[in-house]
Amino acid sequence: MESTRLRDRPTDLDPLRLPAHVAVIMDGNGRWAKGRGQPRIFGHRRGVDILKDLLRCCKDWGIGTLTAYAFSTENWGRPIEEVDFLMLLFERVLRRELREMMLEGVKISFVGDLQALPRSLQSEIEQAMTQTKDNTAVEFVVATNYGGRQEILQACRQLAAQAQRGELDPAQINDALFEKHLYTAGTQDPDLLIRTSGEMRLSNFLLWQMAYTELYVTDTLWPDFDRAEFHQALLAYQARERRFGRVETKK
Ligand code: IPE
Ligand code: IPE
Ligand code: MG
């Protein structure tokens, strides 16, 4: 693959203005497979290799956190064969890659309603999170059975229960307190969201966290999203001016 030659950070990227946290909606696996006359699962398999290289790329180029949308709360609505395949794929990949994640210093964590996942997957997740918790080279967050609305609702429920017990005054609820009850507590908001395969929507991903995230949508399908594509996304990001509601900054 041409792009694997991009081991070093391209010199046209400003190392001081890289996003600290990149989030990706890995979309288009099914279309990619279909275009090759293959079943959808063929695209999911290839998608894993792409994700693995993107994570390594983040590490190589100095991007601290990568969050990947692997399975949404709405994805349960897919054919049972596809759901089962994905659950098994996540489990197998976790087991297979744990050793390498340790060698490479990856700290992996998961966000989403993990209780609803198959028990065997839950235990792989637990083991991977525990084993890698002190690694510092790169943080890898996997959104599995994740839904932004569901995440916000469960935070509301926790806070309401505290208030009901008389442990919390509702007037104390602010951004910082609310964030402590999200799955992503302790992780800074994404600076850049990349969505592949052209769809201009969030599909219930990190709704709270992406209030000021820069959005980048490419028509490239996820299984074709290589380092050269990532380079393009980062160049686009560096050309943006992030104003956060304020006025233009003087050059
Ligand atoms: C994204 O690719 C992977 C998951 C949602 C698990 P899709 O499976 O959504 O592929 P398309 O969008 O149908 O092409
Ligand atoms: C978003 O992709 C979810 C993941 C990438 C896991 P979908 O393919 O499920 O999103 P929609 O259905 O096109 O909005
Ligand atoms: Mg899709």
PDB file of C-alpha atoms and ligand atoms in Angstrom:
ATOM      1  CA  MET A   1       0.000   0.000   0.000  1.00  0.00           C
ATOM      2  CA  GLU A   2       1.427   3.349  -1.123  1.00  0.00           C
ATOM      3  CA  SER A   3       0.329   5.136   2.029  1.00  0.00           C
ATOM      4  CA  THR A   4       2.115   2.876   4.497  1.00  0.00           C
ATOM      5  CA  ARG A   5       5.253   4.643   3.270  1.00  0.00           C
ATOM      6  CA  LEU A   6       4.014   7.752   5.085  1.00  0.00           C
ATOM      7  CA  ARG A   7       5.652   6.589   8.288  1.00  0.00           C
ATOM      8  CA  ASP A   8       6.894  10.043   9.238  1.00  0.00           C
ATOM      9  CA  ARG A   9       4.574  12.981   9.699  1.00  0.00           C
ATOM     10  CA  PRO A  10       4.334  14.855   6.376  1.00  0.00           C
ATOM     11  CA  THR A  11       6.372  18.071   6.507  1.00  0.00           C
ATOM     12  CA  ASP A  12       3.462  20.226   5.322  1.00  0.00           C
ATOM     13  CA  LEU A  13       1.622  19.501   8.586  1.00  0.00           C
ATOM     14  CA  ASP A  14       2.304  21.956  11.395  1.00  0.00           C
ATOM     15  CA  PRO A  15       3.220  19.783  14.390  1.00  0.00           C
ATOM     16  CA  LEU A  16       2.024  22.511  16.776  1.00  0.00           C
ATOM     17  CA  ARG A  17      -1.473  22.645  15.274  1.00  0.00           C
ATOM     18  CA  LEU A  18      -2.359  18.979  15.105  1.00  0.00           C
ATOM     19  CA  PRO A  19      -5.661  17.900  16.633  1.00  0.00           C
ATOM     20  CA  ALA A  20      -5.099  16.347  20.053  1.00  0.00           C
ATOM     21  CA  HIS A  21      -8.163  14.139  19.625  1.00  0.00           C
ATOM     22  CA  VAL A  22      -9.536  12.754  16.364  1.00  0.00           C
ATOM     23  CA  ALA A  23     -12.886  10.947  16.182  1.00  0.00           C
ATOM     24  CA  VAL A  24     -13.916   8.809  13.207  1.00  0.00           C
ATOM     25  CA  ILE A  25     -17.247   7.540  11.921  1.00  0.00           C
ATOM     26  CA  MET A  26     -15.973   4.553   9.977  1.00  0.00           C
ATOM     27  CA  ASP A  27     -18.696   4.346   7.359  1.00  0.00           C
ATOM     28  CA  GLY A  28     -18.920   2.605   3.992  1.00  0.00           C
ATOM     29  CA  ASN A  29     -17.681  -0.924   4.690  1.00  0.00           C
ATOM     30  CA  GLY A  30     -20.798  -2.467   3.178  1.00  0.00           C
ATOM     31  CA  ARG A  31     -20.663  -0.344   0.031  1.00  0.00           C
ATOM     32  CA  TRP A  32     -16.978  -1.091  -0.403  1.00  0.00           C
ATOM     33  CA  ALA A  33     -17.624  -4.834  -0.250  1.00  0.00           C
ATOM     34  CA  LYS A  34     -20.655  -4.595  -2.530  1.00  0.00           C
ATOM     35  CA  GLY A  35     -18.571  -2.762  -5.107  1.00  0.00           C
ATOM     36  CA  ARG A  36     -16.317  -5.809  -5.168  1.00  0.00           C
ATOM     37  CA  GLY A  37     -19.163  -8.297  -5.399  1.00  0.00           C
ATOM     38  CA  GLN A  38     -18.417  -9.472  -1.850  1.00  0.00           C
ATOM     39  CA  PRO A  39     -20.615  -9.840   1.259  1.00  0.00           C
ATOM     40  CA  ARG A  40     -20.704  -6.877   3.681  1.00  0.00           C
ATOM     41  CA  ILE A  41     -18.585  -8.682   6.265  1.00  0.00           C
ATOM     42  CA  PHE A  42     -15.688  -8.583   3.793  1.00  0.00           C
ATOM     43  CA  GLY A  43     -15.723  -4.797   4.177  1.00  0.00           C
ATOM     44  CA  HIS A  44     -15.852  -4.975   7.983  1.00  0.00           C
ATOM     45  CA  ARG A  45     -12.778  -7.207   8.022  1.00  0.00           C
ATOM     46  CA  ARG A  46     -10.838  -4.844   5.838  1.00  0.00           C
ATOM     47  CA  GLY A  47     -12.112  -1.952   7.981  1.00  0.00           C
ATOM     48  CA  VAL A  48     -10.285  -3.375  10.992  1.00  0.00           C
ATOM     49  CA  ASP A  49      -6.932  -3.275   9.157  1.00  0.00           C
ATOM     50  CA  ILE A  50      -7.572   0.345   8.210  1.00  0.00           C
ATOM     51  CA  LEU A  51      -8.406   1.279  11.801  1.00  0.00           C
ATOM     52  CA  LYS A  52      -5.288  -0.439  13.044  1.00  0.00           C
ATOM     53  CA  ASP A  53      -3.113   1.542  10.674  1.00  0.00           C
ATOM     54  CA  LEU A  54      -4.873   4.793  11.528  1.00  0.00           C
ATOM     55  CA  LEU A  55      -4.175   4.219  15.210  1.00  0.00           C
ATOM     56  CA  ARG A  56      -0.524   3.541  14.488  1.00  0.00           C
ATOM     57  CA  CYS A  57      -0.455   6.653  12.331  1.00  0.00           C
ATOM     58  CA  CYS A  58      -1.837   8.769  15.203  1.00  0.00           C
ATOM     59  CA  LYS A  59       0.957   7.442  17.366  1.00  0.00           C
ATOM     60  CA  ASP A  60       3.626   8.037  14.690  1.00  0.00           C
ATOM     61  CA  TRP A  61       2.453  11.571  13.925  1.00  0.00           C
ATOM     62  CA  GLY A  62       1.828  12.698  17.502  1.00  0.00           C
ATOM     63  CA  ILE A  63      -1.967  12.670  17.845  1.00  0.00           C
ATOM     64  CA  GLY A  64      -2.783  11.638  21.418  1.00  0.00           C
ATOM     65  CA  THR A  65      -6.317  10.269  21.190  1.00  0.00           C
ATOM     66  CA  LEU A  66      -8.323   8.416  18.547  1.00  0.00           C
ATOM     67  CA  THR A  67     -12.002   7.593  19.088  1.00  0.00           C
ATOM     68  CA  ALA A  68     -13.639   5.198  16.622  1.00  0.00           C
ATOM     69  CA  TYR A  69     -17.361   4.529  16.192  1.00  0.00           C
ATOM     70  CA  ALA A  70     -17.537   0.751  15.914  1.00  0.00           C
ATOM     71  CA  PHE A  71     -21.204  -0.005  16.658  1.00  0.00           C
ATOM     72  CA  SER A  72     -24.130   2.308  17.328  1.00  0.00           C
ATOM     73  CA  THR A  73     -27.184   1.656  19.495  1.00  0.00           C
ATOM     74  CA  GLU A  74     -29.120   1.698  16.201  1.00  0.00           C
ATOM     75  CA  ASN A  75     -26.893  -0.921  14.546  1.00  0.00           C
ATOM     76  CA  TRP A  76     -28.764  -3.688  16.448  1.00  0.00           C
ATOM     77  CA  GLY A  77     -31.418  -3.160  13.780  1.00  0.00           C
ATOM     78  CA  ARG A  78     -29.210  -4.805  11.143  1.00  0.00           C
ATOM     79  CA  PRO A  79     -29.673  -8.418  10.037  1.00  0.00           C
ATOM     80  CA  ILE A  80     -28.791 -10.772  12.899  1.00  0.00           C
ATOM     81  CA  GLU A  81     -26.008 -12.432  10.862  1.00  0.00           C
ATOM     82  CA  GLU A  82     -24.228  -9.114  10.429  1.00  0.00           C
ATOM     83  CA  VAL A  83     -24.632  -8.163  14.119  1.00  0.00           C
ATOM     84  CA  ASP A  84     -23.326 -11.566  15.216  1.00  0.00           C
ATOM     85  CA  PHE A  85     -20.398 -11.301  12.843  1.00  0.00           C
ATOM     86  CA  LEU A  86     -19.464  -7.865  14.160  1.00  0.00           C
ATOM     87  CA  MET A  87     -19.621  -8.956  17.823  1.00  0.00           C
ATOM     88  CA  LEU A  88     -17.413 -11.940  17.045  1.00  0.00           C
ATOM     89  CA  LEU A  89     -15.056  -9.790  15.011  1.00  0.00           C
ATOM     90  CA  PHE A  90     -14.631  -7.288  17.884  1.00  0.00           C
ATOM     91  CA  GLU A  91     -13.921 -10.135  20.274  1.00  0.00           C
ATOM     92  CA  ARG A  92     -11.401 -11.839  18.005  1.00  0.00           C
ATOM     93  CA  VAL A  93      -9.584  -8.634  17.135  1.00  0.00           C
ATOM     94  CA  LEU A  94      -9.295  -7.663  20.799  1.00  0.00           C
ATOM     95  CA  ARG A  95      -7.840 -11.027  21.720  1.00  0.00           C
ATOM     96  CA  ARG A  96      -5.481 -11.043  18.739  1.00  0.00           C
ATOM     97  CA  GLU A  97      -4.223  -7.472  19.114  1.00  0.00           C
ATOM     98  CA  LEU A  98      -3.779  -7.191  22.882  1.00  0.00           C
ATOM     99  CA  ARG A  99      -0.124  -8.227  22.839  1.00  0.00           C
ATOM    100  CA  GLU A 100       0.692  -5.720  20.121  1.00  0.00           C
ATOM    101  CA  MET A 101      -1.213  -2.961  21.894  1.00  0.00           C
ATOM    102  CA  MET A 102       0.946  -3.603  24.951  1.00  0.00           C
ATOM    103  CA  LEU A 103       4.133  -3.490  22.839  1.00  0.00           C
ATOM    104  CA  GLU A 104       3.057  -0.257  21.168  1.00  0.00           C
ATOM    105  CA  GLY A 105       1.884   1.447  24.355  1.00  0.00           C
ATOM    106  CA  VAL A 106      -1.791   1.718  23.380  1.00  0.00           C
ATOM    107  CA  LYS A 107      -4.269   2.503  26.152  1.00  0.00           C
ATOM    108  CA  ILE A 108      -7.614   1.164  25.006  1.00  0.00           C
ATOM    109  CA  SER A 109     -10.991   2.036  26.493  1.00  0.00           C
ATOM    110  CA  PHE A 110     -14.601   1.559  25.465  1.00  0.00           C
ATOM    111  CA  VAL A 111     -17.573   3.888  25.578  1.00  0.00           C
ATOM    112  CA  GLY A 112     -21.198   2.833  25.264  1.00  0.00           C
ATOM    113  CA  ASP A 113     -23.658   0.585  27.054  1.00  0.00           C
ATOM    114  CA  LEU A 114     -21.296  -2.353  27.445  1.00  0.00           C
ATOM    115  CA  GLN A 115     -23.672  -4.393  29.650  1.00  0.00           C
ATOM    116  CA  ALA A 116     -25.784  -5.253  26.614  1.00  0.00           C
ATOM    117  CA  LEU A 117     -22.857  -6.820  24.718  1.00  0.00           C
ATOM    118  CA  PRO A 118     -22.254 -10.595  24.642  1.00  0.00           C
ATOM    119  CA  ARG A 119     -20.623 -11.717  27.896  1.00  0.00           C
ATOM    120  CA  SER A 120     -17.547 -13.117  26.172  1.00  0.00           C
ATOM    121  CA  LEU A 121     -16.971  -9.759  24.469  1.00  0.00           C
ATOM    122  CA  GLN A 122     -17.465  -7.950  27.782  1.00  0.00           C
ATOM    123  CA  SER A 123     -14.747 -10.009  29.381  1.00  0.00           C
ATOM    124  CA  GLU A 124     -12.282  -9.360  26.504  1.00  0.00           C
ATOM    125  CA  ILE A 125     -13.069  -5.657  26.864  1.00  0.00           C
ATOM    126  CA  GLU A 126     -12.471  -5.737  30.595  1.00  0.00           C
ATOM    127  CA  GLN A 127      -9.194  -7.555  30.207  1.00  0.00           C
ATOM    128  CA  ALA A 128      -7.927  -5.222  27.466  1.00  0.00           C
ATOM    129  CA  MET A 129      -8.862  -2.124  29.464  1.00  0.00           C
ATOM    130  CA  THR A 130      -7.248  -3.392  32.648  1.00  0.00           C
ATOM    131  CA  GLN A 131      -4.051  -4.562  30.969  1.00  0.00           C
ATOM    132  CA  THR A 132      -3.477  -1.421  28.949  1.00  0.00           C
ATOM    133  CA  LYS A 133      -4.586   1.169  31.521  1.00  0.00           C
ATOM    134  CA  ASP A 134      -1.065   2.448  32.291  1.00  0.00           C
ATOM    135  CA  ASN A 135       0.083   2.700  28.655  1.00  0.00           C
ATOM    136  CA  THR A 136       0.814   6.219  27.477  1.00  0.00           C
ATOM    137  CA  ALA A 137       1.864   6.214  23.781  1.00  0.00           C
ATOM    138  CA  VAL A 138      -1.643   6.710  22.378  1.00  0.00           C
ATOM    139  CA  GLU A 139      -5.225   6.545  23.678  1.00  0.00           C
ATOM    140  CA  PHE A 140      -7.678   4.500  21.691  1.00  0.00           C
ATOM    141  CA  VAL A 141     -11.366   4.848  22.518  1.00  0.00           C
ATOM    142  CA  VAL A 142     -13.805   2.439  20.883  1.00  0.00           C
ATOM    143  CA  ALA A 143     -17.485   3.390  20.828  1.00  0.00           C
ATOM    144  CA  THR A 144     -19.393   0.100  20.995  1.00  0.00           C
ATOM    145  CA  ASN A 145     -23.146  -0.046  21.513  1.00  0.00           C
ATOM    146  CA  TYR A 146     -22.773   3.703  21.751  1.00  0.00           C
ATOM    147  CA  GLY A 147     -25.541   6.272  21.304  1.00  0.00           C
ATOM    148  CA  GLY A 148     -25.148   9.955  22.083  1.00  0.00           C
ATOM    149  CA  ARG A 149     -28.723  10.403  23.260  1.00  0.00           C
ATOM    150  CA  GLN A 150     -28.576   7.296  25.403  1.00  0.00           C
ATOM    151  CA  GLU A 151     -25.315   8.557  26.961  1.00  0.00           C
ATOM    152  CA  ILE A 152     -26.882  11.930  27.809  1.00  0.00           C
ATOM    153  CA  LEU A 153     -29.990  10.265  29.224  1.00  0.00           C
ATOM    154  CA  GLN A 154     -28.060   7.946  31.512  1.00  0.00           C
ATOM    155  CA  ALA A 155     -26.116  10.963  32.816  1.00  0.00           C
ATOM    156  CA  CYS A 156     -29.424  12.748  33.497  1.00  0.00           C
ATOM    157  CA  ARG A 157     -30.745   9.707  35.332  1.00  0.00           C
ATOM    158  CA  GLN A 158     -27.667   9.527  37.573  1.00  0.00           C
ATOM    159  CA  LEU A 159     -27.877  13.225  38.431  1.00  0.00           C
ATOM    160  CA  ALA A 160     -31.630  13.104  39.017  1.00  0.00           C
ATOM    161  CA  ALA A 161     -31.189  10.145  41.375  1.00  0.00           C
ATOM    162  CA  GLN A 162     -28.526  12.063  43.333  1.00  0.00           C
ATOM    163  CA  ALA A 163     -30.831  15.074  43.577  1.00  0.00           C
ATOM    164  CA  GLN A 164     -33.705  12.871  44.703  1.00  0.00           C
ATOM    165  CA  ARG A 165     -31.550  11.451  47.499  1.00  0.00           C
ATOM    166  CA  GLY A 166     -30.789  15.015  48.547  1.00  0.00           C
ATOM    167  CA  GLU A 167     -27.079  14.656  47.639  1.00  0.00           C
ATOM    168  CA  LEU A 168     -27.128  17.216  44.851  1.00  0.00           C
ATOM    169  CA  ASP A 169     -28.610  20.670  44.428  1.00  0.00           C
ATOM    170  CA  PRO A 170     -29.817  20.930  40.781  1.00  0.00           C
ATOM    171  CA  ALA A 171     -28.356  24.454  40.670  1.00  0.00           C
ATOM    172  CA  GLN A 172     -24.885  22.857  40.908  1.00  0.00           C
ATOM    173  CA  ILE A 173     -25.285  21.047  37.585  1.00  0.00           C
ATOM    174  CA  ASN A 174     -22.926  22.665  35.092  1.00  0.00           C
ATOM    175  CA  ASP A 175     -20.844  21.516  32.085  1.00  0.00           C
ATOM    176  CA  ALA A 176     -18.034  20.146  34.216  1.00  0.00           C
ATOM    177  CA  LEU A 177     -20.301  18.152  36.526  1.00  0.00           C
ATOM    178  CA  PHE A 178     -22.402  16.842  33.659  1.00  0.00           C
ATOM    179  CA  GLU A 179     -19.317  15.648  31.774  1.00  0.00           C
ATOM    180  CA  LYS A 180     -18.261  13.576  34.761  1.00  0.00           C
ATOM    181  CA  HIS A 181     -21.330  11.418  34.138  1.00  0.00           C
ATOM    182  CA  LEU A 182     -20.679  10.825  30.450  1.00  0.00           C
ATOM    183  CA  TYR A 183     -18.867   7.691  29.246  1.00  0.00           C
ATOM    184  CA  THR A 184     -16.098   9.963  28.007  1.00  0.00           C
ATOM    185  CA  ALA A 185     -15.369  11.509  31.433  1.00  0.00           C
ATOM    186  CA  GLY A 186     -11.722  12.510  31.626  1.00  0.00           C
ATOM    187  CA  THR A 187     -11.191  12.632  27.840  1.00  0.00           C
ATOM    188  CA  GLN A 188     -11.078  16.002  26.120  1.00  0.00           C
ATOM    189  CA  ASP A 189     -13.604  16.733  23.371  1.00  0.00           C
ATOM    190  CA  PRO A 190     -12.625  15.764  19.805  1.00  0.00           C
ATOM    191  CA  ASP A 191     -10.967  18.526  17.787  1.00  0.00           C
ATOM    192  CA  LEU A 192     -11.679  16.840  14.474  1.00  0.00           C
ATOM    193  CA  LEU A 193     -14.398  14.433  13.334  1.00  0.00           C
ATOM    194  CA  ILE A 194     -13.829  12.476  10.151  1.00  0.00           C
ATOM    195  CA  ARG A 195     -16.732  10.711   8.482  1.00  0.00           C
ATOM    196  CA  THR A 196     -16.026   8.522   5.473  1.00  0.00           C
ATOM    197  CA  SER A 197     -18.321   7.588   2.588  1.00  0.00           C
ATOM    198  CA  GLY A 198     -19.961  10.964   2.122  1.00  0.00           C
ATOM    199  CA  GLU A 199     -22.876  10.971   4.557  1.00  0.00           C
ATOM    200  CA  MET A 200     -23.379  14.432   6.121  1.00  0.00           C
ATOM    201  CA  ARG A 201     -24.724  13.356   9.488  1.00  0.00           C
ATOM    202  CA  LEU A 202     -23.637  12.511  13.005  1.00  0.00           C
ATOM    203  CA  SER A 203     -25.662   9.296  13.371  1.00  0.00           C
ATOM    204  CA  ASN A 204     -25.963   9.793  17.152  1.00  0.00           C
ATOM    205  CA  PHE A 205     -22.196  10.011  17.744  1.00  0.00           C
ATOM    206  CA  LEU A 206     -20.726  12.100  20.615  1.00  0.00           C
ATOM    207  CA  LEU A 207     -23.564  14.626  20.499  1.00  0.00           C
ATOM    208  CA  TRP A 208     -22.516  16.490  23.639  1.00  0.00           C
ATOM    209  CA  GLN A 209     -18.777  16.280  23.012  1.00  0.00           C
ATOM    210  CA  MET A 210     -18.845  17.579  19.434  1.00  0.00           C
ATOM    211  CA  ALA A 211     -20.352  20.991  20.156  1.00  0.00           C
ATOM    212  CA  TYR A 212     -17.235  22.670  18.695  1.00  0.00           C
ATOM    213  CA  THR A 213     -15.551  19.858  16.791  1.00  0.00           C
ATOM    214  CA  GLU A 214     -14.402  20.544  13.227  1.00  0.00           C
ATOM    215  CA  LEU A 215     -16.229  18.263  10.775  1.00  0.00           C
ATOM    216  CA  TYR A 216     -14.559  16.638   7.780  1.00  0.00           C
ATOM    217  CA  VAL A 217     -16.546  14.434   5.420  1.00  0.00           C
ATOM    218  CA  THR A 218     -14.894  12.553   2.583  1.00  0.00           C
ATOM    219  CA  ASP A 219     -16.495  10.430  -0.150  1.00  0.00           C
ATOM    220  CA  THR A 220     -13.750   7.847   0.323  1.00  0.00           C
ATOM    221  CA  LEU A 221     -15.150   4.614   1.771  1.00  0.00           C
ATOM    222  CA  TRP A 222     -13.718   3.540   5.129  1.00  0.00           C
ATOM    223  CA  PRO A 223     -11.774   0.524   3.774  1.00  0.00           C
ATOM    224  CA  ASP A 224      -9.916   2.932   1.442  1.00  0.00           C
ATOM    225  CA  PHE A 225      -9.146   5.511   4.140  1.00  0.00           C
ATOM    226  CA  ASP A 226      -5.359   5.233   4.282  1.00  0.00           C
ATOM    227  CA  ARG A 227      -2.613   7.511   5.602  1.00  0.00           C
ATOM    228  CA  ALA A 228      -2.678   9.669   2.478  1.00  0.00           C
ATOM    229  CA  GLU A 229      -6.397  10.286   3.092  1.00  0.00           C
ATOM    230  CA  PHE A 230      -5.751  11.068   6.755  1.00  0.00           C
ATOM    231  CA  HIS A 231      -3.056  13.504   5.685  1.00  0.00           C
ATOM    232  CA  GLN A 232      -5.632  15.322   3.531  1.00  0.00           C
ATOM    233  CA  ALA A 233      -8.073  15.489   6.453  1.00  0.00           C
ATOM    234  CA  LEU A 234      -5.393  16.971   8.706  1.00  0.00           C
ATOM    235  CA  LEU A 235      -4.428  19.556   6.073  1.00  0.00           C
ATOM    236  CA  ALA A 236      -8.092  20.591   5.824  1.00  0.00           C
ATOM    237  CA  TYR A 237      -8.254  20.825   9.624  1.00  0.00           C
ATOM    238  CA  GLN A 238      -5.176  23.034   9.769  1.00  0.00           C
ATOM    239  CA  ALA A 239      -6.714  25.390   7.212  1.00  0.00           C
ATOM    240  CA  ARG A 240      -9.719  26.014   9.489  1.00  0.00           C
ATOM    241  CA  GLU A 241     -10.079  28.864  11.900  1.00  0.00           C
ATOM    242  CA  ARG A 242     -11.668  27.723  15.144  1.00  0.00           C
ATOM    243  CA  ARG A 243     -13.547  30.666  16.583  1.00  0.00           C
ATOM    244  CA  PHE A 244     -15.664  29.069  19.337  1.00  0.00           C
ATOM    245  CA  GLY A 245     -18.280  31.770  18.855  1.00  0.00           C
ATOM    246  CA  ARG A 246     -15.817  34.633  19.122  1.00  0.00           C
ATOM    247  CA  VAL A 247     -14.680  36.951  16.335  1.00  0.00           C
ATOM    248  CA  GLU A 248     -11.874  36.380  13.848  1.00  0.00           C
ATOM    249  CA  THR A 249      -8.428  36.308  15.415  1.00  0.00           C
ATOM    250  CA  LYS A 250      -5.926  38.914  14.129  1.00  0.00           C
ATOM    251  CA  LYS A 251      -3.139  37.443  12.011  1.00  0.00           C
TER     252      LYS A 251
HETATM  253  C1  IPE B   1     -19.684   1.044   8.853  1.00  0.00           C
HETATM  254  O1  IPE B   1     -19.915   0.587   7.580  1.00  0.00           O
HETATM  255  C2  IPE B   1     -19.456  -0.078   9.858  1.00  0.00           C
HETATM  256  C3  IPE B   1     -20.493  -0.197  10.880  1.00  0.00           C
HETATM  257  C4  IPE B   1     -21.567   0.520  11.016  1.00  0.00           C
HETATM  258  C5  IPE B   1     -20.300  -1.293  11.838  1.00  0.00           C
HETATM  259  P1  IPE B   1     -21.389   0.199   7.132  1.00  0.00           P
HETATM  260  O2  IPE B   1     -21.624  -1.222   7.510  1.00  0.00           O
HETATM  261  O3  IPE B   1     -22.361   1.169   7.671  1.00  0.00           O
HETATM  262  O4  IPE B   1     -21.274   0.315   5.554  1.00  0.00           O
HETATM  263  P2  IPE B   1     -22.336   0.991   4.579  1.00  0.00           P
HETATM  264  O5  IPE B   1     -22.614   2.357   5.110  1.00  0.00           O
HETATM  265  O6  IPE B   1     -23.538   0.121   4.586  1.00  0.00           O
HETATM  266  O7  IPE B   1     -21.640   1.031   3.252  1.00  0.00           O
HETATM  267  C1  IPE B   2     -22.633   5.015  11.853  1.00  0.00           C
HETATM  268  O1  IPE B   2     -22.768   4.402  10.622  1.00  0.00           O
HETATM  269  C2  IPE B   2     -22.281   3.992  12.899  1.00  0.00           C
HETATM  270  C3  IPE B   2     -20.943   3.431  12.809  1.00  0.00           C
HETATM  271  C4  IPE B   2     -20.020   3.776  11.960  1.00  0.00           C
HETATM  272  C5  IPE B   2     -20.648   2.426  13.796  1.00  0.00           C
HETATM  273  P1  IPE B   2     -24.188   3.892  10.100  1.00  0.00           P
HETATM  274  O2  IPE B   2     -23.951   3.300   8.768  1.00  0.00           O
HETATM  275  O3  IPE B   2     -24.822   3.027  11.111  1.00  0.00           O
HETATM  276  O4  IPE B   2     -25.009   5.248  10.009  1.00  0.00           O
HETATM  277  P2  IPE B   2     -26.277   5.635   9.129  1.00  0.00           P
HETATM  278  O5  IPE B   2     -27.270   4.538   9.275  1.00  0.00           O
HETATM  279  O6  IPE B   2     -25.813   5.770   7.712  1.00  0.00           O
HETATM  280  O7  IPE B   2     -26.726   6.944   9.676  1.00  0.00           O
HETATM  281 MG    MG B   3     -23.175   2.892   7.014  1.00  0.00          MG
END
